[in-house]
PDB file of C-alpha atoms in Angstrom:
ATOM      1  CA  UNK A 258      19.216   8.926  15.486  1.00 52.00           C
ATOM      2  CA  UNK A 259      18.911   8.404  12.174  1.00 47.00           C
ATOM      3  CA  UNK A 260      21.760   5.714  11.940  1.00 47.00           C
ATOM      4  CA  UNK A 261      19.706   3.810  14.522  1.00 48.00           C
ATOM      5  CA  UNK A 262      16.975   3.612  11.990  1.00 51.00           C
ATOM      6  CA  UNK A 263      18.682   2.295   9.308  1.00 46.00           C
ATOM      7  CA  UNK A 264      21.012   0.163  11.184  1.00 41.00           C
ATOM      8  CA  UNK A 265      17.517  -1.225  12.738  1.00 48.00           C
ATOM      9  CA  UNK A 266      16.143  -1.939   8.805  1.00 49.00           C
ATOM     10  CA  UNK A 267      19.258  -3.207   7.734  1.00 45.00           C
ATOM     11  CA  UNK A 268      19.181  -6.987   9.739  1.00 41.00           C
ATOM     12  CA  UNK A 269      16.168  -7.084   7.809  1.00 45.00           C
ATOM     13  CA  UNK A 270      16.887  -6.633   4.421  1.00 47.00           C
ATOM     14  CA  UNK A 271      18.385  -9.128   2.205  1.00 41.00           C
ATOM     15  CA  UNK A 272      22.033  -7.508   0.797  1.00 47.00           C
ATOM     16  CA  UNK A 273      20.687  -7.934  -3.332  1.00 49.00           C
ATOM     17  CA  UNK A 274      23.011  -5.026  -3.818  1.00 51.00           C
ATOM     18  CA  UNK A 275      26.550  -7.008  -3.880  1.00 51.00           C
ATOM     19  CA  UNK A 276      24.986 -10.597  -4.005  1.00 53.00           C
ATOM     20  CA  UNK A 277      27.014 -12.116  -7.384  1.00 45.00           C
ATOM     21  CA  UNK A 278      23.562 -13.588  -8.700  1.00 58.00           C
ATOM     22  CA  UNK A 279      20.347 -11.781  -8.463  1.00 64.00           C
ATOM     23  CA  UNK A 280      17.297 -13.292 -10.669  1.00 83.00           C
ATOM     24  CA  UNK A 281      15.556 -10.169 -11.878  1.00 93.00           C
ATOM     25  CA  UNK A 282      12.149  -9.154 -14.131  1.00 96.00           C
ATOM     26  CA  UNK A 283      12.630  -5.970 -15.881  1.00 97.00           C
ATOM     27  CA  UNK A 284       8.476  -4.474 -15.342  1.00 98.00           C
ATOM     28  CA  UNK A 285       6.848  -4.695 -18.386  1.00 98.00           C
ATOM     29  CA  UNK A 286       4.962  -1.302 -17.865  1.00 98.00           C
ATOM     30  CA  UNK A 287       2.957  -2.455 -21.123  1.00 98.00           C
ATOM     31  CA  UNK A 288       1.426  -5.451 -19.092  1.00 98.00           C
ATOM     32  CA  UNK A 289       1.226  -3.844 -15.955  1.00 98.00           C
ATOM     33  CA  UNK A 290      -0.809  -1.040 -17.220  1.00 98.00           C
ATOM     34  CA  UNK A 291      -2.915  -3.210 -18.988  1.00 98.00           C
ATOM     35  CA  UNK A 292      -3.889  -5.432 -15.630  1.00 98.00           C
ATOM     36  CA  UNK A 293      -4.315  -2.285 -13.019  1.00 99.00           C
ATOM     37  CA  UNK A 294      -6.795  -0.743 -15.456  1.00 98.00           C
ATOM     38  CA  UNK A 295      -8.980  -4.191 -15.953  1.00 98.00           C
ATOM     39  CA  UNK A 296     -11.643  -3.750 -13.687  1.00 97.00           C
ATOM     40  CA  UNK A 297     -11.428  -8.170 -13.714  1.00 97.00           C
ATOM     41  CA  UNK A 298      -8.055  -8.234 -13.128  1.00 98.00           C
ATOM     42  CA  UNK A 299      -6.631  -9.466  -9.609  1.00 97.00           C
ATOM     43  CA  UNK A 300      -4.109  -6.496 -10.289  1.00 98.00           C
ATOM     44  CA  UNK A 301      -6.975  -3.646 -10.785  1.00 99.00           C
ATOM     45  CA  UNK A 302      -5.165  -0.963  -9.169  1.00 99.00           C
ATOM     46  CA  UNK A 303      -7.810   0.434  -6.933  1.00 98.00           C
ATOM     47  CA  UNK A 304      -8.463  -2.782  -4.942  1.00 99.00           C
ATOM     48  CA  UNK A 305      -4.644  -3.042  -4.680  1.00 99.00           C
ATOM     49  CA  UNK A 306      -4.462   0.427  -3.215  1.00 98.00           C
ATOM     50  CA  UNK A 307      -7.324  -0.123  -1.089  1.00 98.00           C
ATOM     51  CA  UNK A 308      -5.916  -3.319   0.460  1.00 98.00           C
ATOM     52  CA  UNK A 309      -2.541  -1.375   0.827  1.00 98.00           C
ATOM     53  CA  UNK A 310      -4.025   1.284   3.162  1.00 97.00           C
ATOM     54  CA  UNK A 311      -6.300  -0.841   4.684  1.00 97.00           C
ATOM     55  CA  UNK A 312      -2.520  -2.655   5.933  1.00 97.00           C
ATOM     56  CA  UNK A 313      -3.765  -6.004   4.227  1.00 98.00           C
ATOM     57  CA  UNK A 314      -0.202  -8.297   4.903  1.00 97.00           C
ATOM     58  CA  UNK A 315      -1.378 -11.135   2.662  1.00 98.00           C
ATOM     59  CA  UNK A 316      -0.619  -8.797  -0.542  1.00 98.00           C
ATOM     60  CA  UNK A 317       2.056 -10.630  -2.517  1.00 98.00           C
ATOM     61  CA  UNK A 318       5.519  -9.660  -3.769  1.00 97.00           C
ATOM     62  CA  UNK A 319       3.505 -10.014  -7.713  1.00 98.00           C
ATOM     63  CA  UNK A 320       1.020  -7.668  -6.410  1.00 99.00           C
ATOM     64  CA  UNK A 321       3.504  -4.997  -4.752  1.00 99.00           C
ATOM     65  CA  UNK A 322       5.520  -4.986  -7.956  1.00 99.00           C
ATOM     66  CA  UNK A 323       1.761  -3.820  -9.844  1.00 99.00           C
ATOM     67  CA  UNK A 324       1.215  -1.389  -6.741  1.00 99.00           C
ATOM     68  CA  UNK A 325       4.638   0.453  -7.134  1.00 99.00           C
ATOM     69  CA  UNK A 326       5.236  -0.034 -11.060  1.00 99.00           C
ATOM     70  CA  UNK A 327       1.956   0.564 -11.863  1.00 99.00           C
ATOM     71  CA  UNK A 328       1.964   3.899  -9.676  1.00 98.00           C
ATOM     72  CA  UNK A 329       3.632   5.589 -12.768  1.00 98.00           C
ATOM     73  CA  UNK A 330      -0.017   5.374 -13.826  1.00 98.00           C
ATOM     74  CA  UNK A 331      -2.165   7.296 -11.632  1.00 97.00           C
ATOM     75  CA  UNK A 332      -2.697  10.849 -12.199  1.00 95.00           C
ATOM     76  CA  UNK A 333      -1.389  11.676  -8.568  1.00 95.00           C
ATOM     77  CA  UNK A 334       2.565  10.757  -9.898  1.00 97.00           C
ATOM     78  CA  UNK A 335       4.927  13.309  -9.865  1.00 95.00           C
ATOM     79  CA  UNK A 336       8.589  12.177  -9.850  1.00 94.00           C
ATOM     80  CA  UNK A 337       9.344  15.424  -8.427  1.00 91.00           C
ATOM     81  CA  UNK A 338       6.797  14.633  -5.049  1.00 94.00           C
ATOM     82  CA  UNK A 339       8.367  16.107  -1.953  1.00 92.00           C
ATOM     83  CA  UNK A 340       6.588  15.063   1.616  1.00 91.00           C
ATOM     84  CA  UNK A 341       4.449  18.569   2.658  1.00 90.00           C
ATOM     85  CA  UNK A 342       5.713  17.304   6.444  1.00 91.00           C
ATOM     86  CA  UNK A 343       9.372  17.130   5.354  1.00 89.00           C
ATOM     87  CA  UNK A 344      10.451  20.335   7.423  1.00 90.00           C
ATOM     88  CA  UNK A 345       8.544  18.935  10.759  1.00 93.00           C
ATOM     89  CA  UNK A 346       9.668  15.842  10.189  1.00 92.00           C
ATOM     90  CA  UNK A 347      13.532  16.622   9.387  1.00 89.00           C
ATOM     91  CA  UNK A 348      13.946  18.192  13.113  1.00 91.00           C
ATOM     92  CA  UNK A 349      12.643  15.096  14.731  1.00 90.00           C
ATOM     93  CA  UNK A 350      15.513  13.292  12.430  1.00 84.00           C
ATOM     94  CA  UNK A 351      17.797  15.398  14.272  1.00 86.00           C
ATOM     95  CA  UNK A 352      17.309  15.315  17.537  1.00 87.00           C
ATOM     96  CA  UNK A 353      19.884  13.369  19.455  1.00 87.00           C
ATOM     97  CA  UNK A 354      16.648  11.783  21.432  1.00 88.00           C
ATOM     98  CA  UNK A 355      13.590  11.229  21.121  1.00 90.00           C
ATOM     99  CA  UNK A 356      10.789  12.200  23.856  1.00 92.00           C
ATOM    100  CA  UNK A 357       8.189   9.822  24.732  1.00 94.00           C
ATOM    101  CA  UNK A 358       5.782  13.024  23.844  1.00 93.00           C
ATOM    102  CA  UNK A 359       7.193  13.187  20.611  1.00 94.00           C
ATOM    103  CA  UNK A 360       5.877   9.821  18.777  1.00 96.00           C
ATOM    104  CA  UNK A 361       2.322  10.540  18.563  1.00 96.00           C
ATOM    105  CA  UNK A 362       3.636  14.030  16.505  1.00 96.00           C
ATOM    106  CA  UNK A 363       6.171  11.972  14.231  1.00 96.00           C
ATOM    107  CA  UNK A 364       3.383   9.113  13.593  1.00 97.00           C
ATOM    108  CA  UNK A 365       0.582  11.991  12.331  1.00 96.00           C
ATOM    109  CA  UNK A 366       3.143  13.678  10.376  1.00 96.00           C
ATOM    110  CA  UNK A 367       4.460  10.321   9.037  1.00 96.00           C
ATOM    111  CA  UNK A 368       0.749   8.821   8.038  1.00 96.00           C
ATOM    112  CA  UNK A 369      -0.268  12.053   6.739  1.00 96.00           C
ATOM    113  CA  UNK A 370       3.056  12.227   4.449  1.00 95.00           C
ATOM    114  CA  UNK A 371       1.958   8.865   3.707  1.00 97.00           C
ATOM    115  CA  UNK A 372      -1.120   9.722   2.692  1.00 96.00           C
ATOM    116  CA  UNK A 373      -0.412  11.851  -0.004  1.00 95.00           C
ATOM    117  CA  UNK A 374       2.204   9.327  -1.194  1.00 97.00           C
ATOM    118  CA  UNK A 375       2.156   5.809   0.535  1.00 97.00           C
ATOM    119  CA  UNK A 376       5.390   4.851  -1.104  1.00 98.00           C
ATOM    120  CA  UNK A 377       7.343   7.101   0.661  1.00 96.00           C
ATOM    121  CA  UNK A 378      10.121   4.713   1.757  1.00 95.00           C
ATOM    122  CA  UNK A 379      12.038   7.475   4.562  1.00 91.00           C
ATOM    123  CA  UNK A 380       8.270   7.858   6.208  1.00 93.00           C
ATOM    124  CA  UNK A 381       8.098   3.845   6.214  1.00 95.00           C
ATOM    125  CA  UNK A 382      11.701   3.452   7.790  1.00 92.00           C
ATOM    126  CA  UNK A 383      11.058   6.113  10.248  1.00 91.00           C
ATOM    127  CA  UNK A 384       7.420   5.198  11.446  1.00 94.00           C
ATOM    128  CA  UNK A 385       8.189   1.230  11.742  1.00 94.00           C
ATOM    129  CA  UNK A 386      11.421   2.808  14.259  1.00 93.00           C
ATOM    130  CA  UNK A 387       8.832   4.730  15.847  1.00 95.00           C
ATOM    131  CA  UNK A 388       5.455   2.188  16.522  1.00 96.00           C
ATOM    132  CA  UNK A 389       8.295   0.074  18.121  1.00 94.00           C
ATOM    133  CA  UNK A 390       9.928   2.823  20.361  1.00 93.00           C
ATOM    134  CA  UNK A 391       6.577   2.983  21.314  1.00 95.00           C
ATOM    135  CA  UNK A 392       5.652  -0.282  21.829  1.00 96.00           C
ATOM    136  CA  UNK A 393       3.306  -1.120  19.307  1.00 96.00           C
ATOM    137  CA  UNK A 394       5.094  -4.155  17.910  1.00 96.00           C
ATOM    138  CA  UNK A 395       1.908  -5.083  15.564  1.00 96.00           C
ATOM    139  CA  UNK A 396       2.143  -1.337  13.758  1.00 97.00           C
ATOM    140  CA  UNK A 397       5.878  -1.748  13.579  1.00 95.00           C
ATOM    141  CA  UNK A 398       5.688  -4.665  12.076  1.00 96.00           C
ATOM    142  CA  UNK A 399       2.673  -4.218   9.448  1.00 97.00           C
ATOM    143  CA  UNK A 400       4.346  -1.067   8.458  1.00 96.00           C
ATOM    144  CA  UNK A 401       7.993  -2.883   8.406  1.00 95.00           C
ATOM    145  CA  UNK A 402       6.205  -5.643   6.072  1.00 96.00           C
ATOM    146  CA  UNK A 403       4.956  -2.465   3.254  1.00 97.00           C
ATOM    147  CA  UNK A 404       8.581  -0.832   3.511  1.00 96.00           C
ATOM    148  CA  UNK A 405      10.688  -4.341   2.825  1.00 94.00           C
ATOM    149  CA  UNK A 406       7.954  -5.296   0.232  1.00 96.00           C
ATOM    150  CA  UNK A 407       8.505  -2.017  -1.738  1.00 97.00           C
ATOM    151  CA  UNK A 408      12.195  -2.267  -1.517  1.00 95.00           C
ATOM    152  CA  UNK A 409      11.786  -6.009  -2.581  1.00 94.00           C
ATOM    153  CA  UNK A 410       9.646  -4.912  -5.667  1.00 97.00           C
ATOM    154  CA  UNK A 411      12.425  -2.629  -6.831  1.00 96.00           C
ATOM    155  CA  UNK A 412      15.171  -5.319  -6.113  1.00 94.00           C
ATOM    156  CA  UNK A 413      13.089  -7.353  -8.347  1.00 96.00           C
ATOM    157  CA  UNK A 414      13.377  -5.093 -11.075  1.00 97.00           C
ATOM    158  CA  UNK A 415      16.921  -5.369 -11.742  1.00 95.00           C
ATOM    159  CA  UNK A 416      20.402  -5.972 -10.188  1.00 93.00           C
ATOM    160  CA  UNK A 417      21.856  -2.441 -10.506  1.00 93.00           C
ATOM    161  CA  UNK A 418      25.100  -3.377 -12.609  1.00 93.00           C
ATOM    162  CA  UNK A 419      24.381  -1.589 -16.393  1.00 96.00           C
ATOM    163  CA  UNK A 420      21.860   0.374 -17.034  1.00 97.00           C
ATOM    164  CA  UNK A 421      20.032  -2.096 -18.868  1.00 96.00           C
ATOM    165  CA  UNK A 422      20.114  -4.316 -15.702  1.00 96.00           C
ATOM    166  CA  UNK A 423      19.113  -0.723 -13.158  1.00 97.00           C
ATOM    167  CA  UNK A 424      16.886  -0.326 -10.696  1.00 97.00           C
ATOM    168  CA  UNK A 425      13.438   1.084 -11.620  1.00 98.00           C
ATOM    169  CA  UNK A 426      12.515   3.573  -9.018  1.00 98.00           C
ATOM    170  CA  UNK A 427       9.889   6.572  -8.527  1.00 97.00           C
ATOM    171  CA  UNK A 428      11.920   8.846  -6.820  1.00 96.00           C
ATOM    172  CA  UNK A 429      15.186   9.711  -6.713  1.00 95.00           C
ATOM    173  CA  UNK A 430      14.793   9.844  -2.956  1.00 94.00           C
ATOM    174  CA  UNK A 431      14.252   5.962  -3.409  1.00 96.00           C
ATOM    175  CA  UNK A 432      18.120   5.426  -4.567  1.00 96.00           C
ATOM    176  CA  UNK A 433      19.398   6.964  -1.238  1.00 92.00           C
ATOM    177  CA  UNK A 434      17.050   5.088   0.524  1.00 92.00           C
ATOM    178  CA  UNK A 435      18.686   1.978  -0.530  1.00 91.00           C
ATOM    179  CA  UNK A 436      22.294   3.276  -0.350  1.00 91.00           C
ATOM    180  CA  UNK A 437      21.603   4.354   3.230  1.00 87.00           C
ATOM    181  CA  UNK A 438      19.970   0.673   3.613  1.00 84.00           C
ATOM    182  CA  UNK A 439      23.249  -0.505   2.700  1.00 79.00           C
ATOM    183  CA  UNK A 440      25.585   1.959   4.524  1.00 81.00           C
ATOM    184  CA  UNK A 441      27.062   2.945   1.437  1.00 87.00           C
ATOM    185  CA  UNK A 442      27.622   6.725  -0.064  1.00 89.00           C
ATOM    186  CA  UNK A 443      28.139   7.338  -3.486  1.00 92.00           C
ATOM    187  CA  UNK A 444      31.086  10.304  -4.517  1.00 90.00           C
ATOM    188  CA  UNK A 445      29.196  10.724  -8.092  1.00 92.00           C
ATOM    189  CA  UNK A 446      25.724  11.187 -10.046  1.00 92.00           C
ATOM    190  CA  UNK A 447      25.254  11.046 -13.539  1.00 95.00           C
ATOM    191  CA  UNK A 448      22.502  10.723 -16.514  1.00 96.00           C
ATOM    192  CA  UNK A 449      23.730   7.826 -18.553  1.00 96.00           C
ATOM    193  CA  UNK A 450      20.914   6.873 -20.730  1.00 95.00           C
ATOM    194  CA  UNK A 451      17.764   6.546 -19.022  1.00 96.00           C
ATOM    195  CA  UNK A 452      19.548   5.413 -15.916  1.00 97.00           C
ATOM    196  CA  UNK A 453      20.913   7.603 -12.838  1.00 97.00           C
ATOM    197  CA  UNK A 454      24.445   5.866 -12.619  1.00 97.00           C
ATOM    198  CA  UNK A 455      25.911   6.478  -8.532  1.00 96.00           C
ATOM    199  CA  UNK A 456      29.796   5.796  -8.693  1.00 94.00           C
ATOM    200  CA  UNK A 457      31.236   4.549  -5.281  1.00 92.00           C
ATOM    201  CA  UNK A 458      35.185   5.356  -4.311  1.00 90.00           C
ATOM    202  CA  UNK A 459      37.118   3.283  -6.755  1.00 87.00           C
ATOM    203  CA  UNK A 460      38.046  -0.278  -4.029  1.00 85.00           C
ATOM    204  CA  UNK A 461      36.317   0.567  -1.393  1.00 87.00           C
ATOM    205  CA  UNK A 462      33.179  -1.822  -1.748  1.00 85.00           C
ATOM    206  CA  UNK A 463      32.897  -5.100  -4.432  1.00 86.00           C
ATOM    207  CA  UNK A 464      31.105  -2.567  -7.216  1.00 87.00           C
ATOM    208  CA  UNK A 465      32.010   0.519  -8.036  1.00 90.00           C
ATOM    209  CA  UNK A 466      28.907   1.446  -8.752  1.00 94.00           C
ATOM    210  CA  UNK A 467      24.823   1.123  -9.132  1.00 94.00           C
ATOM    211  CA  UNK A 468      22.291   2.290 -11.880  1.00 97.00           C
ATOM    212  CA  UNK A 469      18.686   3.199 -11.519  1.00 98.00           C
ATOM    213  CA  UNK A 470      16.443   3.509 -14.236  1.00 98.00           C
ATOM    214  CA  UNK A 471      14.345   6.443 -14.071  1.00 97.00           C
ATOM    215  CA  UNK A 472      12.944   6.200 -17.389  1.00 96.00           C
ATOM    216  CA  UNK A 473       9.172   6.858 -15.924  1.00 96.00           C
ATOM    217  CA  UNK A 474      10.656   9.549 -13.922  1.00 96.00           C
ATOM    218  CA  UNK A 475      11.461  11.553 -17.343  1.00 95.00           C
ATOM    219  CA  UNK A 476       8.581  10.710 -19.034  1.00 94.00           C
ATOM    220  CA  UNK A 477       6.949  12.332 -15.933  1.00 94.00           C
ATOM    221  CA  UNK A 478       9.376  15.325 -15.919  1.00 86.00           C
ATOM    222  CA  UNK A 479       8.396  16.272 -19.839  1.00 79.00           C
ATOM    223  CA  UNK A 480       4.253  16.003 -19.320  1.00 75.00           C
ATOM    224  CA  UNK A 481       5.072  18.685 -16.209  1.00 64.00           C
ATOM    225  CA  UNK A 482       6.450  20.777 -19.047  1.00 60.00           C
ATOM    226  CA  UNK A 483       4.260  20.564 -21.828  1.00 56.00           C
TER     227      UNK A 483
END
């Protein structure tokens, strides 16, 4: 079921991950903070957020980039953010088939995890696969457009080959997301700097290897602490 999913997203997504040039803007958090919290600013994050729930599909790739890097600065972040609907949800994932009684179930779970966290990338997959088992093409589709504009926002970030060059993400969950997007499984993890560093098997696909930069995700990880 799940394979179908992904295998569904994947014609849709541009392959960044083993292109040999990817043009790249490291977020300059500094900047970004500065324009979500400017009540003036095109960027002001509430009116972003507001036009992101309210499925507005004229927000721009420049504006998704403020909406998910300047998420670090809301007080609702927590790297460690796990969907409340994850158990309901995973035994829909495993069911060999779906019923036709089932959808309306997964797509209240799905907006309500979504609710809490509308960056939730596996709720995004899932509920596009859904709205179009069930025939609404115009759901699929606007919530198809937030999930490929996220994951375009983070392969705008970097190319994944050093850690100065990683991926910025949220969540860990959003690495998998993208291996998965990819077909590709990692045999390794490992803190390198302020990067998660997945190794692949040595050969077996043209890098042996991606980084994510999770530096927000420590910061976030010592203020639960303090």
């Amino acid at each position: 079921m799940i394979r179908k999913i992904i295998l569904l997203t994947v014609l849709l997504v541009s392959t960044h991950l083993f292109a040999q040039e990817n043009s790249f803007s490291i977020p300059d958090y500094k900047s970004i903070e500065k324009e979500i919290k400017d009540k003036k600013s095109a960027f002001f994050y509430p009116n972003l957020m507001e036009r992101l729930t309210k499925n507005d599909t004229l927000l721009t790739p420049d504006e998704f980039r403020h909406l998910y890097f300047g998420y670090v600065f809301q007080p609702k972040y927590n790297a460690f953010w796990r969907s409340p609907d994850e158990k309901k949800l995973r035994e829909f994932y495993g069911k060999d088939k779906l019923e036709t009684s089932d959808y309306d179930e997964i797509i209240k779970l799905a907006e309500h995890s979504l609710s809490e966290f509308p960056f939730d990338l596996s709720q995004l997959n899932y509920l596009a696969y859904i709205y179009h088992l069930k025939g609404d093409e115009n759901a699929a589709k606007i919530t198809s457009f937030k999930f490929h504009s996220i994951i375009n926002a983070i392969f705008s970030s970097g190319d994944g080959k050093t850690c100065e060059s990683g991926f910025y993400v949220l969540l860990v969950d959003h690495e998998y997301v993208l291996l998965k997007l990819f077909d590709v499984e990692s045999e390794s993890q490992a803190l390198v700097g302020n990067c998660d560093y997945l190794s692949f098997e040595k050969g077996k696909y043209k890098v042996d290897g991606i980084y994510f930069n999770i530096e927000k995700m420590l910061e976030n990880e010592t203020k639960s602490f303090r």
